[in-house]
Amino acid sequence: MTYWAELVELYEYKVADALDGRIPRGGKRSLTELRDELLGAPLEPMLLRRMMECDRHYRNMFKSIHASPVSSRPAAKAVPEWSAPARADSPESQAWEELQRMAWHTRLKTSILELAQLWGRQPDRTALRVLYTVQENAEREGRSIRTRLPVPAVGDPLVSLHDAEVVARVASGFADLLLTEEGRVRVKTALSLTHEEPFARHPDEDVMAARLAAAERERLAPEARAELVAALRAQYPQARDPRERPAIREAARHLQRTLDDLLVGAPTNTMAGTPSNSILYAQKPQSGLPTPDDGKDELVIHLAGGQAAHWRGMDLRWQPIGKNWQLQFGPHVVLLRTDLPPAERSVIIGPARAQIRAFVSGSYVLLRVDGRPEEEIGRLASKARAIALLLNAEEHYANLRLARAAAQLIRNGTIDAVALGPASAEKYASAPPETLIAFARKGVDALIARLQRSTPSNAATSIHGAAERLGLDSDRAIGLHEVLHIATFTPEPLPHPVAHTSVNLADTGEFRSILLGQDPVTLRTGERALTLRLDYKGELAAVLPGHAAATLHDLLVVRVPGLSLMLVRQGTWLAAAALYDTPPPSTPDEDGLYGTQEGKSSGHQVSHNMHAPYDTKN
């Protein structure tokens, strides 16, 4: 099946070349032979439709070439109805692959530096000495220097592996070698030679050992024998302890296993071209990304195809500055220089808590989240709890009305109690779920922005004052203030993700972490089962029986009677929880795949200082 699919795709590429007036790869004869082979092939219906559609364009082109013109006016150039995806040799595909290599190289540098710093804390630094030796010998081979460096002795002052700056340079040089295929071969060769011979034997080692053994057999007094041995040792330079070789060889084997793990995710040149739905404002429609996905930690943009975008809650704008590009990410502005070497064509933008690293290749830029994923997804989880609280429909959406009243009080100093009375809940109950969720999230985001510029006491006073004006009890005001405070300042601690296709959500409301793959994931709570799977556009769809499918980007709250299903996502890290309006009777969680989690939201104390009000439009 895969064999025929690849041949059909190859035929499409060749026909696209012919339609554009280019000679197909392999020549016209190869195109004809491939067509004859496919016309008699046992293709499945979908592949057969693709083949016949492409063949129709080929036959129309062939007829137009041999048809004699009957009009004195030149015929208009036919626009092909089918467009082939970007090939691997197209500028767009080459820019895509270069961006992927630069991003992988940056991650590789970070990983190797962390390993080098860890090995530098070992007493004898054996692994770090091996890393230094391999890096040095691989670079010497690149400069055609035949003299090979042995593994330095412990505490060698000429190496200075106790210096953090030296360790950083060694790690960076080792990562640079792994960026190219030639460098990887040289690294593997140097590592093999180091394992074979960590350091050379002393030329007189055997002679000295024989003389020392003979001296031990002499019939002398102990003092005289010790003087003889000392005199013999003084005649020869001190040889390195041969017992060090096994430890070095074991460190070399460990480095080889580590190197294999690091190179697993290395991007390689392929003939597949650019993936579909991968580039915003792409030149080829097949590669185009309709809208940025806030749940993914990477975004590739064809800068020449547009001027602005919105990603991860921030506005993106850019403009050309000569051959370079000026990029604005929220309030931060950077210059992306295209004339620098690949290793230097990246820059970090954004605040310290949500940094974005930008890589540039010509008119293409790759934006990648540079912060800690556990903190980012933890903040989304805290925010999801606040949104779920506002979507609770009890007492005519009391929490949502209270949040709007607090917003009015903080912003204007007054509250329209009539417009926020129980009757106003009718429009919330009749609103489409996606509209209500978007409204609640906008309100929470605005409240968080205000609370960041305020103090806990001022925020609590505003929420309690709003509760009094609406006739709501103080316990509700306390609960809303606590959840908003946590969403503003405290990322929820989450367990590390584990690959599962079926997970039972705890009745206690704690989050479970799942590592997303290509297979669908089913989340179960009680009698309900929600399935997450990729749709035809490559987006993650949340499907719950009886409800319309919703797209999960970075945060989604699915509301069902008596329950809120909270879903947050960062890249392949998914966290999910079930929050009941009224907690069910406590029962042992026998089917859960994880243990209990510490630090639930109910255990948070309001102890952080805040500095800012919030805002939300009615």
XYZ file of C-alpha atoms in Angstrom:
618
model
C 0.000 0.000 0.000
C 2.776 2.438 0.935
C 4.716 1.486 -2.217
C 1.869 2.407 -4.588
C 1.026 5.568 -2.643
C 4.616 6.784 -3.029
C 4.573 6.043 -6.762
C 1.315 7.964 -7.225
C 2.787 10.915 -5.340
C 5.930 10.725 -7.508
C 3.735 10.743 -10.623
C 1.952 13.862 -9.328
C 5.297 15.601 -8.823
C 6.481 14.711 -12.316
C 3.210 15.865 -13.935
C 3.373 19.122 -11.973
C 6.870 19.714 -13.369
C 5.596 19.083 -16.902
C 2.612 21.412 -16.407
C 4.971 24.183 -15.283
C 7.102 23.762 -18.415
C 9.989 22.011 -16.675
C 11.574 18.720 -17.643
C 10.519 16.114 -15.052
C 13.225 14.548 -12.940
C 14.533 11.495 -14.779
C 13.331 12.848 -18.130
C 10.081 12.535 -20.076
C 10.707 8.835 -20.684
C 10.644 8.123 -16.940
C 7.294 9.937 -16.715
C 5.846 7.768 -19.499
C 7.154 4.548 -17.959
C 5.814 5.489 -14.533
C 2.383 6.278 -16.080
C 2.244 2.909 -17.822
C 3.155 1.136 -14.604
C 0.452 2.912 -12.564
C -2.290 2.423 -15.183
C -1.964 -1.323 -14.701
C -1.376 -1.259 -10.951
C -3.860 -2.652 -8.341
C -4.577 0.741 -6.744
C -7.095 1.224 -3.952
C -10.048 3.559 -4.788
C -8.575 6.692 -3.193
C -5.207 6.289 -4.930
C -6.959 5.435 -8.193
C -8.966 8.683 -8.058
C -5.779 10.662 -7.459
C -4.045 8.863 -10.287
C -6.879 9.422 -12.799
C -7.280 13.091 -11.847
C -3.562 13.714 -12.328
C -3.544 11.680 -15.544
C -6.385 13.810 -16.903
C -4.202 16.926 -16.568
C -1.346 15.072 -18.227
C -3.489 14.023 -21.201
C -4.936 17.539 -21.598
C -1.411 18.937 -21.661
C -0.331 16.300 -24.188
C -3.301 17.130 -26.468
C -2.663 20.874 -26.300
C 0.953 20.367 -27.391
C 0.017 18.394 -30.513
C -3.136 20.339 -31.423
C -2.759 22.843 -34.282
C -3.808 26.405 -33.402
C -6.900 27.656 -35.201
C -6.894 31.209 -33.901
C -4.537 33.994 -34.868
C -4.678 35.281 -31.300
C -2.362 33.480 -28.830
C -4.220 31.284 -26.414
C -4.225 32.217 -22.739
C -1.970 30.130 -20.548
C -3.994 27.407 -18.866
C -4.042 27.466 -15.093
C -3.728 23.929 -13.734
C -6.548 22.889 -11.441
C -4.229 20.824 -9.248
C -1.171 22.162 -7.438
C 1.541 19.859 -6.162
C 2.812 20.369 -2.609
C 6.136 22.070 -2.026
C 8.916 19.685 -3.093
C 11.961 18.980 -1.008
C 14.111 21.130 -3.336
C 11.800 24.172 -3.219
C 12.941 27.300 -1.331
C 10.062 26.880 1.111
C 10.998 23.288 1.969
C 14.670 24.190 2.296
C 13.821 27.074 4.650
C 11.593 24.739 6.666
C 14.367 22.171 7.071
C 16.941 24.806 7.991
C 14.636 26.229 10.670
C 14.085 22.755 12.104
C 17.848 22.129 12.202
C 18.516 25.441 13.963
C 15.803 24.792 16.564
C 17.071 21.246 17.178
C 20.632 22.520 17.485
C 19.587 25.007 20.171
C 17.860 22.274 22.177
C 20.896 20.037 21.675
C 23.247 22.697 23.073
C 21.098 23.055 26.163
C 20.972 19.289 26.744
C 24.729 18.805 26.314
C 25.520 21.751 28.576
C 23.280 20.310 31.311
C 25.018 16.937 30.974
C 28.485 18.540 31.028
C 27.634 20.504 34.169
C 26.343 17.323 35.811
C 29.505 15.406 34.873
C 31.618 18.306 36.122
C 30.319 17.662 39.645
C 31.740 14.122 39.670
C 34.881 13.670 41.835
C 37.209 12.584 39.009
C 35.214 14.108 36.101
C 35.801 10.981 34.006
C 32.815 11.494 31.687
C 33.664 15.175 31.222
C 37.299 14.334 30.403
C 36.077 11.866 27.769
C 33.723 14.493 26.302
C 36.583 17.005 26.102
C 38.889 14.446 24.453
C 36.347 13.417 21.840
C 35.501 17.013 20.991
C 39.167 17.989 20.675
C 40.150 14.981 18.546
C 37.126 15.422 16.251
C 38.091 19.050 15.653
C 41.715 18.042 15.041
C 40.588 15.573 12.401
C 38.610 18.348 10.719
C 41.816 20.416 10.576
C 43.819 17.386 9.297
C 45.936 17.214 12.467
C 47.059 13.620 12.921
C 48.320 13.933 16.509
C 45.668 12.443 18.763
C 45.019 13.783 22.258
C 44.854 11.178 25.059
C 42.284 11.460 27.833
C 43.811 13.964 30.283
C 44.685 12.866 33.778
C 42.595 13.798 36.800
C 43.216 17.434 37.737
C 45.288 18.229 34.629
C 45.950 22.002 34.993
C 46.260 22.463 31.223
C 42.627 21.402 30.681
C 40.896 23.380 33.486
C 37.676 21.375 33.441
C 36.855 22.839 36.844
C 36.178 26.176 35.113
C 32.483 26.656 34.218
C 33.384 28.777 31.194
C 35.653 26.043 29.815
C 32.903 23.452 30.318
C 30.423 25.671 28.439
C 32.846 26.050 25.515
C 33.425 22.274 25.359
C 29.672 21.586 25.375
C 29.021 24.209 22.699
C 31.815 22.880 20.471
C 30.567 19.320 20.847
C 27.018 20.392 19.866
C 28.339 22.288 16.832
C 30.082 19.127 15.611
C 26.790 17.218 15.725
C 25.030 19.743 13.485
C 26.452 18.221 10.265
C 26.703 14.631 9.091
C 30.465 14.984 8.599
C 30.865 16.239 12.161
C 28.862 13.317 13.540
C 31.124 10.843 11.725
C 34.219 12.518 13.153
C 32.730 12.471 16.659
C 31.889 8.773 16.437
C 35.368 7.981 15.106
C 37.050 9.936 17.900
C 34.821 8.277 20.494
C 35.671 4.809 19.157
C 39.416 5.535 19.272
C 39.119 6.892 22.813
C 37.356 3.735 23.910
C 40.011 1.591 22.216
C 42.993 3.415 23.703
C 42.180 5.968 26.445
C 45.885 6.845 26.781
C 49.016 5.313 25.327
C 51.226 2.943 27.242
C 54.568 4.323 28.399
C 57.340 3.055 26.048
C 59.461 1.842 28.970
C 56.578 0.617 31.079
C 57.392 -3.079 30.626
C 61.126 -2.575 31.297
C 60.408 -0.618 34.449
C 57.923 -3.220 35.639
C 60.481 -6.020 35.087
C 63.203 -4.163 36.992
C 60.858 -3.364 39.851
C 59.820 -7.025 40.046
C 63.499 -8.065 40.105
C 64.247 -5.558 42.843
C 61.437 -6.996 44.964
C 63.048 -10.422 44.697
C 66.485 -9.227 45.892
C 67.543 -10.469 49.322
C 67.933 -7.102 50.957
C 66.839 -5.436 54.120
C 63.452 -3.692 53.819
C 65.087 -0.252 54.002
C 67.622 -1.129 51.308
C 64.934 -2.640 49.068
C 62.821 0.523 49.399
C 65.814 2.680 48.451
C 66.491 0.483 45.390
C 62.869 0.686 44.217
C 62.876 4.468 44.665
C 66.103 4.754 42.676
C 64.648 2.641 39.843
C 61.439 4.707 39.727
C 63.505 7.883 39.512
C 65.126 6.638 36.278
C 61.778 6.529 34.413
C 58.982 9.104 34.061
C 55.943 8.214 36.107
C 53.459 6.134 34.050
C 49.692 6.617 34.427
C 47.824 4.117 36.527
C 46.521 1.441 34.098
C 43.562 0.824 36.414
C 42.075 4.094 35.094
C 41.458 2.609 31.627
C 38.332 0.541 32.533
C 36.642 3.591 34.090
C 37.397 5.678 30.985
C 36.081 2.972 28.662
C 32.862 2.748 30.675
C 32.479 6.547 30.445
C 33.023 6.323 26.675
C 30.288 3.681 26.378
C 27.959 5.889 28.434
C 28.711 8.850 26.164
C 27.951 6.677 23.122
C 24.536 5.739 24.540
C 23.849 9.376 25.382
C 24.888 10.428 21.889
C 22.501 7.891 20.329
C 19.635 9.292 22.412
C 20.497 12.884 21.451
C 20.602 12.087 17.736
C 17.239 10.308 17.669
C 15.346 13.557 17.121
C 17.855 15.082 14.705
C 16.145 16.419 11.547
C 17.293 14.867 8.288
C 16.968 15.898 4.661
C 13.962 14.127 3.166
C 12.155 14.070 -0.162
C 8.782 14.595 1.518
C 8.899 18.378 1.329
C 6.999 20.668 3.687
C 4.286 19.058 5.859
C 0.697 20.138 5.328
C -0.826 22.771 7.657
C 2.641 23.789 8.830
C 3.385 27.373 7.671
C 1.315 30.496 8.215
C 0.974 32.482 4.946
C 2.748 29.671 3.069
C 3.466 29.992 -0.652
C 1.934 26.581 -1.395
C -1.711 26.094 -0.329
C -0.978 22.518 0.752
C 1.547 23.789 3.306
C -0.638 26.628 4.551
C -1.690 26.898 8.198
C -5.167 28.505 8.451
C -4.713 29.977 11.952
C -1.973 29.724 14.609
C -2.546 27.049 17.258
C -2.018 28.387 20.791
C -1.620 24.836 22.105
C 1.511 24.155 20.042
C 4.898 25.360 21.183
C 6.116 26.215 17.656
C 4.869 28.445 14.836
C 6.441 28.913 11.379
C 5.519 32.067 9.430
C 6.239 33.098 5.849
C 6.893 36.753 6.621
C 6.574 37.899 3.015
C 3.028 36.493 2.834
C 1.437 38.645 5.536
C 1.945 41.363 8.095
C 0.331 40.273 11.379
C -0.909 37.303 13.423
C -2.153 36.471 16.923
C -0.492 33.638 18.843
C -0.449 32.596 22.504
C -2.437 35.662 23.535
C -0.031 38.160 21.941
C -0.205 40.204 18.746
C 2.549 39.600 16.184
C 3.519 42.241 13.616
C 6.497 42.440 11.264
C 7.964 44.458 8.436
C 11.030 44.188 6.183
C 14.102 46.280 7.012
C 16.318 45.850 3.941
C 17.189 42.134 3.833
C 16.293 41.749 7.502
C 12.986 41.705 9.365
C 11.675 43.699 12.300
C 9.370 41.583 14.474
C 7.080 42.890 17.205
C 5.743 40.368 19.731
C 3.355 42.220 22.001
C 5.351 45.182 23.384
C 8.730 43.615 22.469
C 10.528 44.483 19.221
C 13.545 42.619 17.789
C 15.543 42.687 14.554
C 15.913 39.342 12.781
C 19.144 39.386 10.760
C 19.262 37.010 7.807
C 22.958 37.583 6.971
C 24.385 35.854 10.064
C 25.618 32.235 10.250
C 22.867 29.690 11.089
C 24.080 29.234 14.680
C 23.642 32.993 15.289
C 20.311 33.522 13.525
C 18.172 33.276 16.641
C 17.023 35.738 19.275
C 14.945 35.552 22.465
C 11.966 37.876 22.812
C 9.213 38.349 25.347
C 9.104 38.569 29.159
C 11.144 36.242 31.330
C 8.090 34.137 32.242
C 6.970 33.540 28.651
C 10.024 33.790 26.448
C 9.872 33.018 22.743
C 12.960 32.156 20.678
C 12.833 33.251 17.024
C 14.870 31.547 14.267
C 15.036 33.161 10.823
C 15.827 31.697 7.404
C 15.332 34.153 4.558
C 11.711 35.278 4.693
C 10.684 32.466 7.065
C 10.708 32.583 10.867
C 10.216 29.845 13.451
C 8.869 30.930 16.835
C 9.363 28.435 19.663
C 8.463 28.633 23.337
C 11.712 28.883 25.283
C 10.302 28.754 28.800
C 9.707 25.783 31.087
C 6.729 23.739 29.842
C 5.712 22.625 33.326
C 5.279 26.246 34.432
C 3.404 27.257 31.275
C 0.918 24.401 31.440
C 0.608 24.850 35.209
C -0.558 28.443 34.698
C -3.072 27.262 32.119
C -4.388 24.686 34.602
C -4.868 27.362 37.270
C -6.635 29.565 34.732
C -8.875 26.664 33.652
C -10.106 26.270 37.242
C -11.093 29.951 37.320
C -12.933 29.651 33.986
C -14.736 26.512 35.156
C -15.849 28.343 38.295
C -17.374 31.146 36.210
C -19.200 28.609 34.005
C -20.929 27.017 37.012
C -24.632 27.667 36.394
C -25.824 27.447 40.014
C -27.717 30.454 41.433
C -28.221 31.918 37.950
C -24.487 31.945 37.081
C -23.653 33.690 40.340
C -19.864 33.415 39.904
C -19.937 34.893 36.409
C -22.197 37.737 37.507
C -19.981 38.379 40.540
C -16.847 38.482 38.364
C -18.480 41.032 36.022
C -19.607 43.132 38.979
C -16.104 43.086 40.488
C -14.697 44.120 37.127
C -17.068 47.086 36.944
C -16.236 48.110 40.503
C -12.473 47.947 39.942
C -12.665 49.722 36.592
C -15.330 52.400 37.181
C -15.997 52.367 40.924
C -19.693 51.612 40.284
C -21.833 48.522 39.637
C -24.930 48.163 37.448
C -26.711 45.787 39.819
C -29.881 45.668 37.717
C -28.035 44.548 34.564
C -26.199 41.877 36.582
C -29.227 40.517 38.425
C -30.501 36.923 38.187
C -32.464 37.755 35.025
C -29.221 38.426 33.163
C -28.359 34.725 33.429
C -30.900 33.895 30.724
C -28.520 35.037 27.983
C -25.753 32.890 29.440
C -27.981 29.799 29.493
C -29.051 30.329 25.866
C -25.585 31.215 24.515
C -23.663 28.605 22.454
C -21.075 26.774 24.611
C -18.090 28.072 22.632
C -19.357 31.665 22.962
C -19.874 31.364 26.705
C -16.468 29.768 27.236
C -14.758 32.499 25.212
C -16.620 35.162 27.238
C -15.603 33.569 30.552
C -11.973 33.247 29.456
C -11.855 36.873 28.337
C -13.208 37.907 31.721
C -10.654 35.796 33.621
C -7.766 37.134 31.508
C -8.865 40.699 32.180
C -9.273 40.047 35.917
C -5.808 38.471 36.080
C -4.324 41.537 34.373
C -5.962 43.771 36.979
C -4.944 41.626 39.943
C -1.317 41.727 38.822
C -1.313 45.483 39.439
C -3.262 45.406 42.713
C -2.801 43.998 46.212
C -4.610 40.992 47.714
C -6.463 43.153 50.187
C -7.711 45.604 47.553
C -8.801 42.769 45.265
C -10.599 40.988 48.097
C -12.351 44.237 49.111
C -13.593 44.807 45.551
C -14.947 41.261 45.191
C -16.648 41.351 48.613
C -18.163 44.746 47.803
C -19.501 43.418 44.509
C -21.007 40.385 46.312
C -22.854 42.652 48.753
C -24.329 44.752 45.917
C -25.605 41.593 44.160
C -26.905 40.011 47.355
C -24.452 37.100 47.266
C -22.892 35.529 50.358
C -19.313 36.212 51.447
C -18.241 32.571 51.028
C -18.759 32.903 47.282
C -16.646 36.071 47.229
C -13.880 34.340 49.184
C -13.897 31.359 46.812
C -13.785 33.529 43.688
C -10.956 35.674 45.053
C -8.893 32.626 46.021
C -9.264 30.973 42.602
C -8.428 34.214 40.765
C -5.428 34.815 43.016
C -4.072 31.329 42.276
C -4.671 31.777 38.541
C -2.719 35.042 38.681
C 0.312 33.992 40.686
C 0.532 30.230 41.249
C 1.027 27.651 38.470
C -0.666 24.406 39.440
C 1.861 21.599 40.062
C 1.243 18.816 37.555
C 2.701 15.310 37.291
C 4.960 14.577 34.340
C 3.089 13.307 31.267
C 2.885 9.581 30.533
C 1.767 8.015 27.241
C -1.724 6.530 27.691
C -4.746 6.099 25.427
C -7.317 5.774 28.227
C -7.297 7.675 31.527
C -9.793 7.809 34.396
C -10.132 11.305 35.851
C -10.305 11.499 39.625
C -13.449 12.716 41.395
C -11.248 14.969 43.521
C -10.650 17.354 40.600
C -6.893 16.820 40.390
C -5.207 17.063 37.002
C -3.786 14.031 35.195
C -0.987 14.447 32.638
C -0.910 12.547 29.326
C 1.728 12.497 26.600
C -0.082 12.987 23.297
C 0.754 10.880 20.247
C -0.991 9.957 17.018
C -3.518 7.668 18.724
C -6.787 9.030 20.173
C -6.976 9.533 23.950
C -10.144 8.771 25.933
C -10.791 10.578 29.225
C -13.376 8.967 31.497
C -15.215 10.368 34.492
C -18.211 8.526 35.851
C -20.382 7.429 32.915
C -18.969 10.055 30.540
C -16.130 9.526 28.076
C -14.472 12.340 26.129
C -12.192 11.447 23.210
C -9.357 13.592 21.888
C -8.225 12.899 18.333
C -6.669 14.712 15.387
C -9.154 15.925 12.790
C -8.624 16.295 9.052
C -6.899 19.671 9.544
C -4.397 18.246 12.024
C -6.063 20.000 14.981
C -6.900 18.269 18.254
C -10.666 17.784 18.495
C -12.508 17.033 21.752
C -15.509 14.788 21.086
C -18.131 14.127 23.777
C -21.287 12.179 22.872
C -24.268 14.518 22.711
C -22.101 17.637 22.270
C -20.606 19.356 19.254
C -16.906 18.654 18.702
C -14.624 21.419 20.007
C -11.036 22.209 19.080
C -8.432 22.149 21.856
C -5.678 24.673 21.250
C -4.170 25.572 24.629
C -7.215 25.585 26.944
C -10.750 24.204 26.763
C -13.494 23.791 29.350
C -16.291 21.420 28.318
C -19.401 22.084 30.360
C -21.913 19.279 31.042
C -24.678 19.202 33.690
C -23.076 19.215 37.119
C -19.529 18.934 35.784
C -16.738 20.850 34.026
C -14.086 18.955 32.071
C -10.904 21.051 32.062
C -8.333 20.450 29.309
C -5.039 22.309 28.892
C -2.235 21.585 26.470
C 1.313 22.666 25.679
C 2.723 20.876 22.649
C 2.382 17.148 23.354
C 1.704 17.653 27.076
C -2.000 17.328 27.893
C -3.456 17.846 31.372
C -7.089 17.065 32.146
C -9.329 17.203 35.221
C -13.000 16.810 36.092
C -14.435 19.473 38.406
C -17.853 18.633 39.856
C -20.227 21.371 40.961
C -21.065 19.222 43.988
C -18.273 16.794 44.908
C -19.475 13.170 44.760
C -19.111 10.883 47.788
C -15.469 10.042 48.324
C -14.543 6.591 47.019
C -11.134 4.984 46.559
C -9.754 5.751 43.103
C -8.907 2.205 42.104
C -8.869 2.745 38.358
C -6.693 5.835 38.268
C -3.388 5.557 36.448
C -1.595 7.989 38.755
C -1.279 8.485 42.463
C -2.661 11.377 44.422
C -1.256 14.787 43.707
C 0.019 17.213 46.274
C -0.752 20.879 46.217
C -4.410 20.937 45.136
C -5.963 24.295 44.618
C -7.883 24.075 47.881
C -4.600 23.949 49.748
C -3.282 27.228 48.391
C -2.998 30.112 50.781
C -3.494 33.730 49.750
C -0.022 34.940 50.621
C 1.395 36.554 47.494
C 1.648 40.277 47.023
C -0.244 41.571 43.975
C 0.147 44.784 42.124
C -2.589 45.498 39.592
C -6.284 45.846 38.831
C -8.153 44.012 36.107
C -10.562 44.818 33.372
C -13.295 43.118 31.393
C -15.855 44.488 28.997
C -19.506 43.737 29.758
